[in-house]
Amino acid sequence: MGSTSRTETFPAHTPAASQIFTTVLSHGPLTRLDAARRAGLSAAAVTKAVRPLLEAGYLVEDADEAARPALGRPANLVRVDGGRALFVGVKVTGDEIIGVLTDLCCRIRLARRVPLTDRATRAVLASAAGLVQELRAGADDLGVAVLGLGIAVSGDVDRAEGVVRYSPFLEWRDVPLAELAAMTTGLPVTLDNDVRALTIAEQWFGAGVGLSDFAVVTVGAGIGCALVVHGQVVAGAHGVAGEIGHVAIDPAGPPCHCGNRGCVEAIAGDAAIVARMREVTGRPVADTAEAVALAHQGVAGAREVYARAGEAIGRGIATVANLLGPERVIISGEGLTAYDLFAEQIRDSFGAAAFGSAAQCDVQTRPLPFEEWARGAAAAAIQSFITSTPTHRPGKG
Amino acid sequence: MGSTSRTETFPAHTPAASQIFTTVLSHGPLTRLDAARRAGLSAAAVTKAVRPLLEAGYLVEDADEAARPALGRPANLVRVDGGRALFVGVKVTGDEIIGVLTDLCCRIRLARRVPLTDRATRAVLASAAGLVQELRAGADDLGVAVLGLGIAVSGDVDRAEGVVRYSPFLEWRDVPLAELAAMTTGLPVTLDNDVRALTIAEQWFGAGVGLSDFAVVTVGAGIGCALVVHGQVVAGAHGVAGEIGHVAIDPAGPPCHCGNRGCVEAIAGDAAIVARMREVTGRPVADTAEAVALAHQGVAGAREVYARAGEAIGRGIATVANLLGPERVIISGEGLTAYDLFAEQIRDSFGAAAFGSAAQCDVQTRPLPFEEWARGAAAAAIQSFITSTPTHRPGKG
């Protein structure tokens, strides 16, 4: 690829070390005492864990001049040195590839998009490799090594195996994408479901900070969901989890591409809304932008299509709340552009279907552009780096 | 109560100590090395954690004579001393109270049942107190102290607060049962949802041993569920979790006591089956035993009632699998007596509604009498004891 290739690894392999690093990443700068308290570890464990991270330059410790006491030394604060390493995150949709270069603090340094005209694996891989190369050229300019690549794809994605088992929008089945991308780019690769990757970023830096149990629900082409339970993103024993889009809420509902009827996605996904809008209005609706326009124009029946979608999403969220009782549900995704058309129905049907105190769950919306999803992929790569578990390293084969 | 009352507490308060104790309880006898490996702790951490537990007699260490090497000393094995302490577990149903006296290994030493003729809080409390007293008399005969009481009730139960928020079968709302029982019995009390309590026992000793992600689904008067995710039972941020009975699968389905329509419980719970059986057959069906008999006799329409219930349960289980991807789902509950009538429909509708590799989840049945549920309540009490977190201690108020 022409870029500097280094096989640098995180200098600590204990759960305590990655826990402390993540705590400082998410909440820092922190005193060692605060870091210990937040991570539920002893001061001795923190001292032991931070030493190699300070030596390798991933963490730095500075005097906290702002909190200098009247007498004596100021307390020291530990923080992540963002400039110490770089990562690339890539989100693949059915239409384009979005890539970001982030630092070790997962701050975006560069962002690029390329359109996707061919969904064949080879074509997607070539486009993604081009994007990664461009971002790595930016890293070379900064003189800092890129230590990992994260790739986020929607659908049934097995992170542990590095395989896209099924992607409806790319029409892929059983593609060993992590291995292919590691061979093409020469970087350690982490592959994850796109909503799960986004949720790592939300847990570390977004609306999930400090929560042990929350969910991210995304509306748009698909209806996705990732769940954080007991502080960790749920991956599923067989790679499937968070499939809120395929919660079946109506046996008399429309057929779904998964083979069932009345799935949330078959009522509230973009394709379902566009198809239903054509049926109801009798007009040749091309995409969601046109569907939203018809609803805003007050065309007969158009608002009901969105109302029905909102009701389905609300029921799906209630199912998540009844089974898991999260503290918060964060609704995001490109479908939020139509949010005014179904917000009320989401809220009402969630309230009606939530059981008992599950209704206390805080449901909020949070618009996040695709660059934030690509940042989630970079967060997944950083997570793999600090836990020394990338899906595929170059040459691992 | 006349019984020996001691306020003995567990001598170690670190997460590592309770983790090691639970590992030995579930997998022991183990060498220290095996215990460390299974718990993911260092040998030093294990040595530090087991010392006070050995000193207090909760753990014992014996030479493993069976594995004596040709030369040198045999390896030592650590195990829980079951006889060191006793616990009482109580399961309250709408019709009876089932109580067990267990040792520290959660082995049942005594079991008793009393019928419940009055569901008022005071009456239930008096019956339960009588049962506990009888079991404590048994403990006195053994000369071992009872260190905690676990109570399991179905419905919306907040373990952290010790409150039954809503129990449909007892018709209770917001009853501070843990506090009342602690005052009445003088024991530290742990209150939990009955299926969650049963699941602790399944995780430690049953079909969940060694699994980090599994679910228990119970069929009978209610349709219940408890989820183990990342090795811990999910409690829900607001006390509600695992409400598979109120997963709504059909907006045109029968009304449910929760206020919605087409909940799994409104189709497959005992009351729903009996009511539907009366409708379909035109006969005065009194209870599930009669409903089962009609289906076995081949009365017209009777089998379809069970087929529909099985389909609803299978869809509920598929929803759990699609959202969480558990390794295993264990179906239990008194409704298993009719299992031959709906096993096929559960399997088929689960298979049809499971998304992608979620269908690989191992769905199995496991008949467990109510004494096992009471044992689950004792397991919850043991868990509180070793983590020093009983819901209520006597006099805490």
PDB file of N, CA and C in Angstrom, chain A residues 22-78:
ATOM      1  N   THR A  22      -9.956   2.108  28.914  1.00  0.00           N
ATOM      2  CA  THR A  22     -11.275   2.518  28.429  1.00  0.00           C
ATOM      3  C   THR A  22     -11.896   3.559  29.357  1.00  0.00           C
ATOM      4  N   THR A  23     -11.703   3.371  30.653  1.00  0.00           N
ATOM      5  CA  THR A  23     -12.245   4.327  31.627  1.00  0.00           C
ATOM      6  C   THR A  23     -11.626   5.708  31.428  1.00  0.00           C
ATOM      7  N   VAL A  24     -10.304   5.752  31.251  1.00  0.00           N
ATOM      8  CA  VAL A  24      -9.628   7.037  31.043  1.00  0.00           C
ATOM      9  C   VAL A  24     -10.027   7.630  29.694  1.00  0.00           C
ATOM     10  N   LEU A  25     -10.165   6.782  28.671  1.00  0.00           N
ATOM     11  CA  LEU A  25     -10.580   7.217  27.336  1.00  0.00           C
ATOM     12  C   LEU A  25     -11.947   7.886  27.395  1.00  0.00           C
ATOM     13  N   SER A  26     -12.862   7.280  28.147  1.00  0.00           N
ATOM     14  CA  SER A  26     -14.243   7.736  28.178  1.00  0.00           C
ATOM     15  C   SER A  26     -14.452   8.891  29.156  1.00  0.00           C
ATOM     16  N   HIS A  27     -13.769   8.837  30.306  1.00  0.00           N
ATOM     17  CA  HIS A  27     -14.048   9.809  31.369  1.00  0.00           C
ATOM     18  C   HIS A  27     -12.886  10.760  31.657  1.00  0.00           C
ATOM     19  N   GLY A  28     -11.696  10.488  31.065  1.00  0.00           N
ATOM     20  CA  GLY A  28     -10.497  11.233  31.421  1.00  0.00           C
ATOM     21  C   GLY A  28     -10.508  12.665  30.967  1.00  0.00           C
ATOM     22  N   PRO A  29      -9.547  13.490  31.407  1.00  0.00           N
ATOM     23  CA  PRO A  29      -8.485  13.119  32.348  1.00  0.00           C
ATOM     24  C   PRO A  29      -9.034  12.815  33.752  1.00  0.00           C
ATOM     25  N   LEU A  30      -8.403  11.854  34.408  1.00  0.00           N
ATOM     26  CA  LEU A  30      -8.831  11.413  35.742  1.00  0.00           C
ATOM     27  C   LEU A  30      -7.607  11.257  36.646  1.00  0.00           C
ATOM     28  N   THR A  31      -7.794  11.469  37.945  1.00  0.00           N
ATOM     29  CA  THR A  31      -6.753  11.062  38.882  1.00  0.00           C
ATOM     30  C   THR A  31      -6.756   9.536  38.928  1.00  0.00           C
ATOM     31  N   ARG A  32      -5.635   8.960  39.364  1.00  0.00           N
ATOM     32  CA  ARG A  32      -5.598   7.496  39.476  1.00  0.00           C
ATOM     33  C   ARG A  32      -6.699   6.989  40.404  1.00  0.00           C
ATOM     34  N   LEU A  33      -6.962   7.777  41.454  1.00  0.00           N
ATOM     35  CA  LEU A  33      -7.975   7.391  42.434  1.00  0.00           C
ATOM     36  C   LEU A  33      -9.370   7.344  41.790  1.00  0.00           C
ATOM     37  N   ASP A  34      -9.682   8.389  40.996  1.00  0.00           N
ATOM     38  CA  ASP A  34     -10.972   8.417  40.297  1.00  0.00           C
ATOM     39  C   ASP A  34     -11.081   7.267  39.308  1.00  0.00           C
ATOM     40  N   ALA A  35      -9.983   7.004  38.592  1.00  0.00           N
ATOM     41  CA  ALA A  35      -9.988   5.916  37.608  1.00  0.00           C
ATOM     42  C   ALA A  35     -10.250   4.585  38.308  1.00  0.00           C
ATOM     43  N   ALA A  36      -9.625   4.385  39.477  1.00  0.00           N
ATOM     44  CA  ALA A  36      -9.803   3.145  40.229  1.00  0.00           C
ATOM     45  C   ALA A  36     -11.258   3.008  40.669  1.00  0.00           C
ATOM     46  N   ARG A  37     -11.811   4.098  41.185  1.00  0.00           N
ATOM     47  CA  ARG A  37     -13.184   4.082  41.684  1.00  0.00           C
ATOM     48  C   ARG A  37     -14.151   3.762  40.541  1.00  0.00           C
ATOM     49  N   ARG A  38     -13.991   4.454  39.413  1.00  0.00           N
ATOM     50  CA  ARG A  38     -14.903   4.237  38.284  1.00  0.00           C
ATOM     51  C   ARG A  38     -14.788   2.840  37.696  1.00  0.00           C
ATOM     52  N   ALA A  39     -13.565   2.296  37.700  1.00  0.00           N
ATOM     53  CA  ALA A  39     -13.370   0.969  37.101  1.00  0.00           C
ATOM     54  C   ALA A  39     -13.609  -0.146  38.113  1.00  0.00           C
ATOM     55  N   GLY A  40     -13.842   0.218  39.385  1.00  0.00           N
ATOM     56  CA  GLY A  40     -14.082  -0.800  40.410  1.00  0.00           C
ATOM     57  C   GLY A  40     -12.841  -1.629  40.707  1.00  0.00           C
ATOM     58  N   LEU A  41     -11.665  -0.977  40.603  1.00  0.00           N
ATOM     59  CA  LEU A  41     -10.408  -1.693  40.856  1.00  0.00           C
ATOM     60  C   LEU A  41      -9.690  -1.051  42.048  1.00  0.00           C
ATOM     61  N   SER A  42      -8.738  -1.779  42.614  1.00  0.00           N
ATOM     62  CA  SER A  42      -7.961  -1.224  43.716  1.00  0.00           C
ATOM     63  C   SER A  42      -6.914  -0.261  43.166  1.00  0.00           C
ATOM     64  N   ALA A  43      -6.434   0.644  44.020  1.00  0.00           N
ATOM     65  CA  ALA A  43      -5.398   1.593  43.605  1.00  0.00           C
ATOM     66  C   ALA A  43      -4.151   0.845  43.144  1.00  0.00           C
ATOM     67  N   ALA A  44      -3.851  -0.261  43.821  1.00  0.00           N
ATOM     68  CA  ALA A  44      -2.671  -1.052  43.452  1.00  0.00           C
ATOM     69  C   ALA A  44      -2.828  -1.632  42.046  1.00  0.00           C
ATOM     70  N   ALA A  45      -4.025  -2.109  41.734  1.00  0.00           N
ATOM     71  CA  ALA A  45      -4.276  -2.675  40.403  1.00  0.00           C
ATOM     72  C   ALA A  45      -4.118  -1.603  39.338  1.00  0.00           C
ATOM     73  N   VAL A  46      -4.578  -0.384  39.642  1.00  0.00           N
ATOM     74  CA  VAL A  46      -4.463   0.710  38.672  1.00  0.00           C
ATOM     75  C   VAL A  46      -2.992   1.056  38.443  1.00  0.00           C
ATOM     76  N   THR A  47      -2.235   1.160  39.531  1.00  0.00           N
ATOM     77  CA  THR A  47      -0.806   1.479  39.419  1.00  0.00           C
ATOM     78  C   THR A  47      -0.102   0.457  38.542  1.00  0.00           C
ATOM     79  N   LYS A  48      -0.430  -0.811  38.778  1.00  0.00           N
ATOM     80  CA  LYS A  48       0.195  -1.886  38.010  1.00  0.00           C
ATOM     81  C   LYS A  48      -0.217  -1.810  36.529  1.00  0.00           C
ATOM     82  N   ALA A  49      -1.498  -1.482  36.294  1.00  0.00           N
ATOM     83  CA  ALA A  49      -2.005  -1.472  34.918  1.00  0.00           C
ATOM     84  C   ALA A  49      -1.494  -0.281  34.126  1.00  0.00           C
ATOM     85  N   VAL A  50      -1.369   0.895  34.782  1.00  0.00           N
ATOM     86  CA  VAL A  50      -1.016   2.086  33.998  1.00  0.00           C
ATOM     87  C   VAL A  50       0.479   2.159  33.674  1.00  0.00           C
ATOM     88  N   ARG A  51       1.319   1.504  34.478  1.00  0.00           N
ATOM     89  CA  ARG A  51       2.767   1.647  34.278  1.00  0.00           C
ATOM     90  C   ARG A  51       3.194   1.358  32.835  1.00  0.00           C
ATOM     91  N   PRO A  52       2.889   0.146  32.292  1.00  0.00           N
ATOM     92  CA  PRO A  52       3.335  -0.110  30.903  1.00  0.00           C
ATOM     93  C   PRO A  52       2.660   0.801  29.879  1.00  0.00           C
ATOM     94  N   LEU A  53       1.456   1.288  30.199  1.00  0.00           N
ATOM     95  CA  LEU A  53       0.752   2.167  29.257  1.00  0.00           C
ATOM     96  C   LEU A  53       1.381   3.555  29.243  1.00  0.00           C
ATOM     97  N   LEU A  54       1.868   3.997  30.400  1.00  0.00           N
ATOM     98  CA  LEU A  54       2.604   5.263  30.472  1.00  0.00           C
ATOM     99  C   LEU A  54       3.943   5.119  29.747  1.00  0.00           C
ATOM    100  N   GLU A  55       4.621   3.972  30.016  1.00  0.00           N
ATOM    101  CA  GLU A  55       5.934   3.751  29.385  1.00  0.00           C
ATOM    102  C   GLU A  55       5.842   3.726  27.867  1.00  0.00           C
ATOM    103  N   ALA A  56       4.755   3.110  27.342  1.00  0.00           N
ATOM    104  CA  ALA A  56       4.600   3.009  25.889  1.00  0.00           C
ATOM    105  C   ALA A  56       4.006   4.275  25.294  1.00  0.00           C
ATOM    106  N   GLY A  57       3.607   5.227  26.151  1.00  0.00           N
ATOM    107  CA  GLY A  57       3.114   6.499  25.653  1.00  0.00           C
ATOM    108  C   GLY A  57       1.641   6.533  25.297  1.00  0.00           C
ATOM    109  N   TYR A  58       0.905   5.451  25.580  1.00  0.00           N
ATOM    110  CA  TYR A  58      -0.537   5.468  25.288  1.00  0.00           C
ATOM    111  C   TYR A  58      -1.275   6.328  26.302  1.00  0.00           C
ATOM    112  N   LEU A  59      -0.793   6.331  27.520  1.00  0.00           N
ATOM    113  CA  LEU A  59      -1.324   7.232  28.549  1.00  0.00           C
ATOM    114  C   LEU A  59      -0.232   8.235  28.910  1.00  0.00           C
ATOM    115  N   VAL A  60      -0.656   9.426  29.327  1.00  0.00           N
ATOM    116  CA  VAL A  60       0.291  10.406  29.868  1.00  0.00           C
ATOM    117  C   VAL A  60      -0.284  10.902  31.199  1.00  0.00           C
ATOM    118  N   GLU A  61       0.616  11.358  32.053  1.00  0.00           N
ATOM    119  CA  GLU A  61       0.194  11.836  33.370  1.00  0.00           C
ATOM    120  C   GLU A  61       0.752  13.247  33.553  1.00  0.00           C
ATOM    121  N   ASP A  62      -0.133  14.204  33.788  1.00  0.00           N
ATOM    122  CA  ASP A  62       0.257  15.606  33.942  1.00  0.00           C
ATOM    123  C   ASP A  62      -0.208  16.111  35.302  1.00  0.00           C
ATOM    124  N   ALA A  63       0.458  17.126  35.806  1.00  0.00           N
ATOM    125  CA  ALA A  63      -0.033  17.806  37.005  1.00  0.00           C
ATOM    126  C   ALA A  63      -1.312  18.549  36.651  1.00  0.00           C
ATOM    127  N   ASP A  64      -2.301  18.491  37.534  1.00  0.00           N
ATOM    128  CA  ASP A  64      -3.560  19.199  37.317  1.00  0.00           C
ATOM    129  C   ASP A  64      -3.426  20.609  37.876  1.00  0.00           C
ATOM    130  N   GLU A  65      -2.932  21.516  37.025  1.00  0.00           N
ATOM    131  CA  GLU A  65      -2.640  22.876  37.497  1.00  0.00           C
ATOM    132  C   GLU A  65      -3.911  23.582  37.959  1.00  0.00           C
ATOM    133  N   ALA A  66      -5.034  23.250  37.322  1.00  0.00           N
ATOM    134  CA  ALA A  66      -6.297  23.918  37.667  1.00  0.00           C
ATOM    135  C   ALA A  66      -6.717  23.622  39.103  1.00  0.00           C
ATOM    136  N   ALA A  67      -6.303  22.434  39.587  1.00  0.00           N
ATOM    137  CA  ALA A  67      -6.749  22.020  40.930  1.00  0.00           C
ATOM    138  C   ALA A  67      -5.601  22.072  41.927  1.00  0.00           C
ATOM    139  N   ARG A  68      -4.630  22.969  41.664  1.00  0.00           N
ATOM    140  CA  ARG A  68      -3.467  23.057  42.559  1.00  0.00           C
ATOM    141  C   ARG A  68      -3.928  23.458  43.966  1.00  0.00           C
ATOM    142  N   PRO A  69      -3.597  22.650  44.965  1.00  0.00           N
ATOM    143  CA  PRO A  69      -3.985  23.020  46.326  1.00  0.00           C
ATOM    144  C   PRO A  69      -3.134  24.187  46.827  1.00  0.00           C
ATOM    145  N   ALA A  70      -3.603  24.854  47.883  1.00  0.00           N
ATOM    146  CA  ALA A  70      -2.880  25.998  48.443  1.00  0.00           C
ATOM    147  C   ALA A  70      -1.467  25.593  48.844  1.00  0.00           C
ATOM    148  N   LEU A  71      -1.339  24.434  49.399  1.00  0.00           N
ATOM    149  CA  LEU A  71      -0.036  23.914  49.802  1.00  0.00           C
ATOM    150  C   LEU A  71       0.217  22.582  49.105  1.00  0.00           C
ATOM    151  N   GLY A  72       1.446  22.267  48.858  1.00  0.00           N
ATOM    152  CA  GLY A  72       1.803  20.949  48.348  1.00  0.00           C
ATOM    153  C   GLY A  72       1.647  20.818  46.846  1.00  0.00           C
ATOM    154  N   ARG A  73       1.823  19.586  46.369  1.00  0.00           N
ATOM    155  CA  ARG A  73       1.822  19.312  44.936  1.00  0.00           C
ATOM    156  C   ARG A  73       0.403  19.219  44.396  1.00  0.00           C
ATOM    157  N   PRO A  74       0.204  19.616  43.134  1.00  0.00           N
ATOM    158  CA  PRO A  74      -1.116  19.378  42.535  1.00  0.00           C
ATOM    159  C   PRO A  74      -1.308  17.874  42.273  1.00  0.00           C
ATOM    160  N   ALA A  75      -2.582  17.450  42.228  1.00  0.00           N
ATOM    161  CA  ALA A  75      -2.861  16.040  41.895  1.00  0.00           C
ATOM    162  C   ALA A  75      -2.488  15.782  40.442  1.00  0.00           C
ATOM    163  N   ASN A  76      -2.052  14.572  40.135  1.00  0.00           N
ATOM    164  CA  ASN A  76      -1.750  14.229  38.752  1.00  0.00           C
ATOM    165  C   ASN A  76      -2.987  13.683  38.062  1.00  0.00           C
ATOM    166  N   LEU A  77      -3.125  14.022  36.791  1.00  0.00           N
ATOM    167  CA  LEU A  77      -4.244  13.517  36.005  1.00  0.00           C
ATOM    168  C   LEU A  77      -3.712  12.609  34.898  1.00  0.00           C
ATOM    169  N   VAL A  78      -4.389  11.471  34.727  1.00  0.00           N
ATOM    170  CA  VAL A  78      -4.032  10.532  33.663  1.00  0.00           C
ATOM    171  C   VAL A  78      -4.972  10.767  32.489  1.00  0.00           C
TER     172      VAL A  78
END
